[in-house]
JSON list of C-alpha atoms and ligand atoms in Angstrom, two decimals:
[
{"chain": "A", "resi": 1, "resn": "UNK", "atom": "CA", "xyz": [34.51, 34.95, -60.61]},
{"chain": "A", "resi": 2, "resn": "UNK", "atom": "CA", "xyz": [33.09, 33.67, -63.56]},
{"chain": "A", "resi": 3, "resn": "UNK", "atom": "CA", "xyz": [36.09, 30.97, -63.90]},
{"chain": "A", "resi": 4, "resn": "UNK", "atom": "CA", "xyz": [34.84, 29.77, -60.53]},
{"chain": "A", "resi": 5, "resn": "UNK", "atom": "CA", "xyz": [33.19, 25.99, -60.75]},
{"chain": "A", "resi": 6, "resn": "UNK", "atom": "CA", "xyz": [32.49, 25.42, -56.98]},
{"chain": "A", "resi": 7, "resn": "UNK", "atom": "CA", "xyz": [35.14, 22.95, -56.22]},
{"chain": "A", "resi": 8, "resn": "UNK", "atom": "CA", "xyz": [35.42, 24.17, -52.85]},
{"chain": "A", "resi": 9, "resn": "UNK", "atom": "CA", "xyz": [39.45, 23.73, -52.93]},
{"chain": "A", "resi": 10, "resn": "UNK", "atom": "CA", "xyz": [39.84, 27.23, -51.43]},
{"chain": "A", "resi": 11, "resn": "UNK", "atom": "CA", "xyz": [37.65, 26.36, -48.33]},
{"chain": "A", "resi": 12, "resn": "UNK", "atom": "CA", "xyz": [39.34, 23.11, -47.86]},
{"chain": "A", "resi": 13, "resn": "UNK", "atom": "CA", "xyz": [42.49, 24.76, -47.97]},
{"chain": "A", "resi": 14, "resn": "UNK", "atom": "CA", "xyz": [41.49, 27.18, -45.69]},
{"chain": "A", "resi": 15, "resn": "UNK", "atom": "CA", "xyz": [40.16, 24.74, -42.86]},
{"chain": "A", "resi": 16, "resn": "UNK", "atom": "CA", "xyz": [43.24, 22.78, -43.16]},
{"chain": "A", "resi": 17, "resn": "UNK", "atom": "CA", "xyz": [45.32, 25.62, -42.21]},
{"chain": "A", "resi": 18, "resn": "UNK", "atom": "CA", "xyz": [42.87, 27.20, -39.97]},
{"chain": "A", "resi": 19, "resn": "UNK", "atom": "CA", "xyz": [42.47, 23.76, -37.81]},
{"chain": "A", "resi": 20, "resn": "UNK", "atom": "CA", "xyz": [44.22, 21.02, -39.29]},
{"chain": "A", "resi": 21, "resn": "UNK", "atom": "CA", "xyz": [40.97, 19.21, -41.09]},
{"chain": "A", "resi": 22, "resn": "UNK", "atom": "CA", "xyz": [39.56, 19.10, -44.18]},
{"chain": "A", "resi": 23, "resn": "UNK", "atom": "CA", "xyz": [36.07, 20.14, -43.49]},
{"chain": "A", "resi": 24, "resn": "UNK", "atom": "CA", "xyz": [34.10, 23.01, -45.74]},
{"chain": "A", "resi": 25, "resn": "UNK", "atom": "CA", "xyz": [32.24, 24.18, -42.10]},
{"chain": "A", "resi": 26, "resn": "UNK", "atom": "CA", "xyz": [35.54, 25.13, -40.77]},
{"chain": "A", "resi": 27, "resn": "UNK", "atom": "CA", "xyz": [36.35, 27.38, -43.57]},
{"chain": "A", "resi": 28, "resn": "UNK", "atom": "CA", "xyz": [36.85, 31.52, -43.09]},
{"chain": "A", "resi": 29, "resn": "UNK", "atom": "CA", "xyz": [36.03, 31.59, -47.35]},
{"chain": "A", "resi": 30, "resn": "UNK", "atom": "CA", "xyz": [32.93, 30.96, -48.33]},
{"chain": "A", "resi": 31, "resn": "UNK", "atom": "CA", "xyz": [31.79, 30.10, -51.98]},
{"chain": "A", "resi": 32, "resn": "UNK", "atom": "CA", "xyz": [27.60, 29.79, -52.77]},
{"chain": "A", "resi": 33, "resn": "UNK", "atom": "CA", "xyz": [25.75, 29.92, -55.22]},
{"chain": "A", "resi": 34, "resn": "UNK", "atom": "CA", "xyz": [23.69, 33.04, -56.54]},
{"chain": "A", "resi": 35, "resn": "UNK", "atom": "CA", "xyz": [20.33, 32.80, -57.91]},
{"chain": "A", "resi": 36, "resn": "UNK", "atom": "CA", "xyz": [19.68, 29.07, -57.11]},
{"chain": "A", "resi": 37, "resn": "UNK", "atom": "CA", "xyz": [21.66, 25.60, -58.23]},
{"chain": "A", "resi": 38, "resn": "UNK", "atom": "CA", "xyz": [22.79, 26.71, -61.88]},
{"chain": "A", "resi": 39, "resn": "UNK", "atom": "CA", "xyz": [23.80, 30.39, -61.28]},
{"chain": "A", "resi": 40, "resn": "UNK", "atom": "CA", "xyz": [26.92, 31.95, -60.69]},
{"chain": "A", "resi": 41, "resn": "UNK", "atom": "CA", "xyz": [28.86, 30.93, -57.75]},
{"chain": "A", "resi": 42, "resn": "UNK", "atom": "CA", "xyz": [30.06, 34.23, -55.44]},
{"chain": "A", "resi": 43, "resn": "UNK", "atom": "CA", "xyz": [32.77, 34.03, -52.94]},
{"chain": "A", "resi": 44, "resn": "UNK", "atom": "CA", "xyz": [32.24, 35.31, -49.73]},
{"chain": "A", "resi": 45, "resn": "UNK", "atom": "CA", "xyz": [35.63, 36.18, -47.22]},
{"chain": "A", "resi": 46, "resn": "UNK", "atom": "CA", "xyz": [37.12, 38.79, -45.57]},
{"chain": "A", "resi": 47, "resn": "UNK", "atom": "CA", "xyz": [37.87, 42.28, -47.14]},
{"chain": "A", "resi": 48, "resn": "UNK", "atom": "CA", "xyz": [40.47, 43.29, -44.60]},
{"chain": "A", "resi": 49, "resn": "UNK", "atom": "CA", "xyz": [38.84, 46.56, -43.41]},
{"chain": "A", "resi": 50, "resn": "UNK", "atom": "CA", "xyz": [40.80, 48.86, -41.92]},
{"chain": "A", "resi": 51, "resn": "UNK", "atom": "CA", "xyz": [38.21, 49.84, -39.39]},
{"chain": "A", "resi": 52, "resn": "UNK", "atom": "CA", "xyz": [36.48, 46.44, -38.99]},
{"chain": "A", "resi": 53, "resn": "UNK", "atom": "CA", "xyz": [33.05, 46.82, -37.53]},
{"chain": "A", "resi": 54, "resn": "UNK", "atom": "CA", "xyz": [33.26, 43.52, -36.47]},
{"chain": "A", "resi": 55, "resn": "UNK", "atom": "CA", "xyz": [35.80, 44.53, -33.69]},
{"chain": "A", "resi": 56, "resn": "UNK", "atom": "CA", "xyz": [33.72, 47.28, -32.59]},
{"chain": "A", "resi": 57, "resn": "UNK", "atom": "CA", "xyz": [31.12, 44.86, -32.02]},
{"chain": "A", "resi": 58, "resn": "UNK", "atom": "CA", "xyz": [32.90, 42.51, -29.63]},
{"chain": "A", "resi": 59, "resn": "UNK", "atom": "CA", "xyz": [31.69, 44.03, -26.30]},
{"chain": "A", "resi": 60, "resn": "UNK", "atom": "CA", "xyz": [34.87, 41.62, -24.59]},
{"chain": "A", "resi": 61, "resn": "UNK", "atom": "CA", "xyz": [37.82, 42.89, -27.05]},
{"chain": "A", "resi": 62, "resn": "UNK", "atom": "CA", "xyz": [37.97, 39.38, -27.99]},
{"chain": "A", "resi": 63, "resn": "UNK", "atom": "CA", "xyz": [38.77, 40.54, -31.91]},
{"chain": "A", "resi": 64, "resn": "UNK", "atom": "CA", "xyz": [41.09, 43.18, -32.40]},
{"chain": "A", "resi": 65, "resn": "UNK", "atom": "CA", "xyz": [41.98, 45.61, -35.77]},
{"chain": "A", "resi": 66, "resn": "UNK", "atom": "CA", "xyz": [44.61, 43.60, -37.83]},
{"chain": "A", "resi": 67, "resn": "UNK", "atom": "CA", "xyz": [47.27, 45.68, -38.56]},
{"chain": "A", "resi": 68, "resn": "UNK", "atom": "CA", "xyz": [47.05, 46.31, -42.14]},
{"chain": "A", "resi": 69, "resn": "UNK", "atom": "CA", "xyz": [43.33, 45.18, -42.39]},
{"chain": "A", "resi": 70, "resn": "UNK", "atom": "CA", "xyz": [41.35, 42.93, -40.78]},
{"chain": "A", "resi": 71, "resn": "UNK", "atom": "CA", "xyz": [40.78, 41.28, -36.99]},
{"chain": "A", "resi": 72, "resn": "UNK", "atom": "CA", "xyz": [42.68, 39.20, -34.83]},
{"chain": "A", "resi": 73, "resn": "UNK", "atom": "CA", "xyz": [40.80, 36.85, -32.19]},
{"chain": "A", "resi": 74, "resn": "UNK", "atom": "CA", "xyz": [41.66, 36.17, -28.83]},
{"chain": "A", "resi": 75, "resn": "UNK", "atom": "CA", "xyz": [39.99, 32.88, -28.37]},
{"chain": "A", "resi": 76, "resn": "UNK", "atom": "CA", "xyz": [40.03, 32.55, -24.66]},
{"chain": "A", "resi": 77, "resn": "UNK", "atom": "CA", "xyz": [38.42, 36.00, -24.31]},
{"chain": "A", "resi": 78, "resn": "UNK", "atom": "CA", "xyz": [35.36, 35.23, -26.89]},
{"chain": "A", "resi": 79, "resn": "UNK", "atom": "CA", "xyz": [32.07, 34.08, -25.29]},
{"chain": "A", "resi": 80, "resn": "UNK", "atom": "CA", "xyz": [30.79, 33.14, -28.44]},
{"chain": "A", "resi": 81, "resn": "UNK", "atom": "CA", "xyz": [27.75, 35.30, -28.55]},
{"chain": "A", "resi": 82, "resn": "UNK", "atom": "CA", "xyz": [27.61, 36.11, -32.55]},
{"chain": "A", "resi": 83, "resn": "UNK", "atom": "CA", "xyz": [27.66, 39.58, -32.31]},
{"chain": "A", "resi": 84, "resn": "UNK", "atom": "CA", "xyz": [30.53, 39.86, -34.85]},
{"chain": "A", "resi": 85, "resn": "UNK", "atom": "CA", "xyz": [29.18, 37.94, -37.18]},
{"chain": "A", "resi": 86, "resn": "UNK", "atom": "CA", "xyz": [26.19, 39.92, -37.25]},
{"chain": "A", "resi": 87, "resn": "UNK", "atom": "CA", "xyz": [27.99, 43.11, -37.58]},
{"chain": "A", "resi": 88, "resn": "UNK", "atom": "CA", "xyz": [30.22, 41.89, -40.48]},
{"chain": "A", "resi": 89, "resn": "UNK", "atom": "CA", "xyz": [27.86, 43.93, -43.58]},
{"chain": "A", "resi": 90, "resn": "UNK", "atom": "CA", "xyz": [28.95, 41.24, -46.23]},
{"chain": "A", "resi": 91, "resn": "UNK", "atom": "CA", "xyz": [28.69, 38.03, -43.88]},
{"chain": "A", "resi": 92, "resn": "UNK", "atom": "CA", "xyz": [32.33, 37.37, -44.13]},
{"chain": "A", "resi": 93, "resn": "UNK", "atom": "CA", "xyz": [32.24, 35.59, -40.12]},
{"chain": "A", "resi": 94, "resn": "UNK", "atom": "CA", "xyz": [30.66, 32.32, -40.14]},
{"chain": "A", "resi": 95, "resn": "UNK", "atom": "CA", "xyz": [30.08, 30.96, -36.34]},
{"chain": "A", "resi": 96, "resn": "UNK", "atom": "CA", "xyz": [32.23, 27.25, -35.84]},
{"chain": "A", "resi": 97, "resn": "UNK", "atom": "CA", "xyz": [29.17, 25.53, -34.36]},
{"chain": "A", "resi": 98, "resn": "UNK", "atom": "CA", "xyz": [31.46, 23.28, -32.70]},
{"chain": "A", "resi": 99, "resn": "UNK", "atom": "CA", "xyz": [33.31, 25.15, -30.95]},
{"chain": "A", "resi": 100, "resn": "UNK", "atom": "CA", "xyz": [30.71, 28.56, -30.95]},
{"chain": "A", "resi": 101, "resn": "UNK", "atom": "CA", "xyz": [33.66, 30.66, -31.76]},
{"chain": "A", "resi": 102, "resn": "UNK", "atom": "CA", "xyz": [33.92, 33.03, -35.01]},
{"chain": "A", "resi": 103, "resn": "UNK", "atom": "CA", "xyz": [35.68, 31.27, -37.97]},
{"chain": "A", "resi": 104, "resn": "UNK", "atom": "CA", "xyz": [38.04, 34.14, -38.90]},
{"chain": "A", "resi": 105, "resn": "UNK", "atom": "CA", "xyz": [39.78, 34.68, -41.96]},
{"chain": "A", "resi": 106, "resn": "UNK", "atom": "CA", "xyz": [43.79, 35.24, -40.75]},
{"chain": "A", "resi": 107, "resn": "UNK", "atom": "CA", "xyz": [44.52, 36.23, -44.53]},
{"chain": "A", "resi": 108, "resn": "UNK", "atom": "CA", "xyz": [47.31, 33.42, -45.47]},
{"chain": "A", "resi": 109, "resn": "UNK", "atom": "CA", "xyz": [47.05, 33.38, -48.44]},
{"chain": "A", "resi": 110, "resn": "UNK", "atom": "CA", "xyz": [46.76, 29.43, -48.60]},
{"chain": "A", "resi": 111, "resn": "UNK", "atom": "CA", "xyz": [42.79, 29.65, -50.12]},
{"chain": "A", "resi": 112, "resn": "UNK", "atom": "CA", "xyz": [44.47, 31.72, -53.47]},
{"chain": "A", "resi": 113, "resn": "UNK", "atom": "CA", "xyz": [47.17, 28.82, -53.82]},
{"chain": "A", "resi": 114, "resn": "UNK", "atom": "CA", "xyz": [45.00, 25.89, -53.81]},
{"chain": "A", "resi": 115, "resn": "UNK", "atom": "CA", "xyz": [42.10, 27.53, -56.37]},
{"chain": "A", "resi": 116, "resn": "UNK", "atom": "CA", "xyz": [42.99, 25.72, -59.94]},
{"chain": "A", "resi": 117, "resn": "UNK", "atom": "CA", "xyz": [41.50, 28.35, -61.54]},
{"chain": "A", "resi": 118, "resn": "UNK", "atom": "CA", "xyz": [43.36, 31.08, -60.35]},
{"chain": "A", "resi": 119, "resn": "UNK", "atom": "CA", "xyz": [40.05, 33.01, -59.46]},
{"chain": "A", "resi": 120, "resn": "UNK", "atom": "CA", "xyz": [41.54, 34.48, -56.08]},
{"chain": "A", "resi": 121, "resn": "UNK", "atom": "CA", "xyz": [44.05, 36.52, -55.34]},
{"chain": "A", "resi": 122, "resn": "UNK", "atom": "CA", "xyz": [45.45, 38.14, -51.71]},
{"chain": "A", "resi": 123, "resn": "UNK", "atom": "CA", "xyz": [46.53, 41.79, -52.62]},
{"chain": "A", "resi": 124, "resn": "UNK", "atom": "CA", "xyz": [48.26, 44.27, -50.57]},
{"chain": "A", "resi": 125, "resn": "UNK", "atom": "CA", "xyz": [46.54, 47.77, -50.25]},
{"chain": "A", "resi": 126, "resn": "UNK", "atom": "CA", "xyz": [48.41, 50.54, -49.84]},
{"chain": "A", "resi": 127, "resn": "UNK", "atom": "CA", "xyz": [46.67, 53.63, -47.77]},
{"chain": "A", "resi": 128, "resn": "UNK", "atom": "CA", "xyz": [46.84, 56.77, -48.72]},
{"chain": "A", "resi": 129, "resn": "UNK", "atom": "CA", "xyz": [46.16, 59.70, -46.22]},
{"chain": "B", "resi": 1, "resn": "SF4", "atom": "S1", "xyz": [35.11, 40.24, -40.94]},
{"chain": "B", "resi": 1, "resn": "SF4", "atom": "FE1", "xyz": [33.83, 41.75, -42.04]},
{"chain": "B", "resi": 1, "resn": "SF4", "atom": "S2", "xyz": [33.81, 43.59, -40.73]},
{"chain": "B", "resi": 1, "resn": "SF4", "atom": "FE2", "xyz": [35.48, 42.25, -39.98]},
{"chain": "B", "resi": 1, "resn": "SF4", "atom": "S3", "xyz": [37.30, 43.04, -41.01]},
{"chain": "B", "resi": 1, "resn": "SF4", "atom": "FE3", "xyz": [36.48, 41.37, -42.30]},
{"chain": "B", "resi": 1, "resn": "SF4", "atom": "S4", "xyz": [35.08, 42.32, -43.80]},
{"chain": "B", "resi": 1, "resn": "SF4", "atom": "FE4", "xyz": [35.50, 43.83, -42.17]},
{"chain": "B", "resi": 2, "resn": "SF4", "atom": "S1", "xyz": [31.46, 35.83, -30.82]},
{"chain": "B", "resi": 2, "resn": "SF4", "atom": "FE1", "xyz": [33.36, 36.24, -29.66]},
{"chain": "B", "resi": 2, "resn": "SF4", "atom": "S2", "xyz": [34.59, 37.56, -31.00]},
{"chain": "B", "resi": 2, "resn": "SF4", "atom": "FE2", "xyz": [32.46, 37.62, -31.78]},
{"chain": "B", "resi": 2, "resn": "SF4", "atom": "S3", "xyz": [31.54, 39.44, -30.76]},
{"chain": "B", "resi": 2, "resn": "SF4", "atom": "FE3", "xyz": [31.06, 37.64, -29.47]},
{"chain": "B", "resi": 2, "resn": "SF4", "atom": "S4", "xyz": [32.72, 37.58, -27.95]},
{"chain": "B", "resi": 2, "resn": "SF4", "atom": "FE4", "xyz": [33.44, 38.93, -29.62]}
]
């Protein structure tokens, strides 16, 4: 992370695919800044769990385990109600306060392509049981 200068490329990237406009508030990555204006910046996303807690949140089934990590939302089922993103222990679900749906991460890929600095990176994890 410490190549990271805040360009924000990533969460452009990622609102582009996600809805087709280049807006930083639409963005499932998140980068901020860590112990005021001239610290580090960290980047904030989705870690793909496996047994997201954010799906057991959603009292309407509106997100659903990912196979091989992560959610899946069901728009038209979501009421919007935040839960998720209150359940998700690293903040990874932002709330589109446009639309009051969860802004979530569909792991593309696009956000590692677009960083110039090559500080992200999509990786497949293999379970073991
Ligand atoms: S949004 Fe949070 S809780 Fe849900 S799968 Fe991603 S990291 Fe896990
Ligand atoms: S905001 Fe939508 S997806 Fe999230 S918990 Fe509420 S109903 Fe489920």
């Amino acid at each position: 992370m410490g190549r990271c200068i805040g360009c924000y490329n990533c969460m452009f990237a990622c609102a582009r695919t996600l809805y087709g406009v280049l807006s930083i508030g639409k963005s499932a990555i998140q980068i901020r800044t860590q112990g005021g204006i001239e610290g580090n910046f960290i980047v904030v996303t989705c870690r793909g769990c496996l047994d997201p807690q954010c799906a057991k949140a959603c009292k309407v089934g509106a997100l659903k385990p990912r196979k091989g990590g992560g959610v899946l939302l069901d728009k038209e089922k979501c009421t919007g109600c935040g839960e998720c993103s209150v359940a998700c222990l690293i903040g990874a679900i932002t709330m589109d306060p446009e639309t009051k749906k969860p802004i979530v991460c569909v792991h593309c890929g696009a956000c590692t392509r677009f960083c110039p600095h090559n500080v992200l990176s999509l990786e497949k994890v293999e379970v073991l049981v």
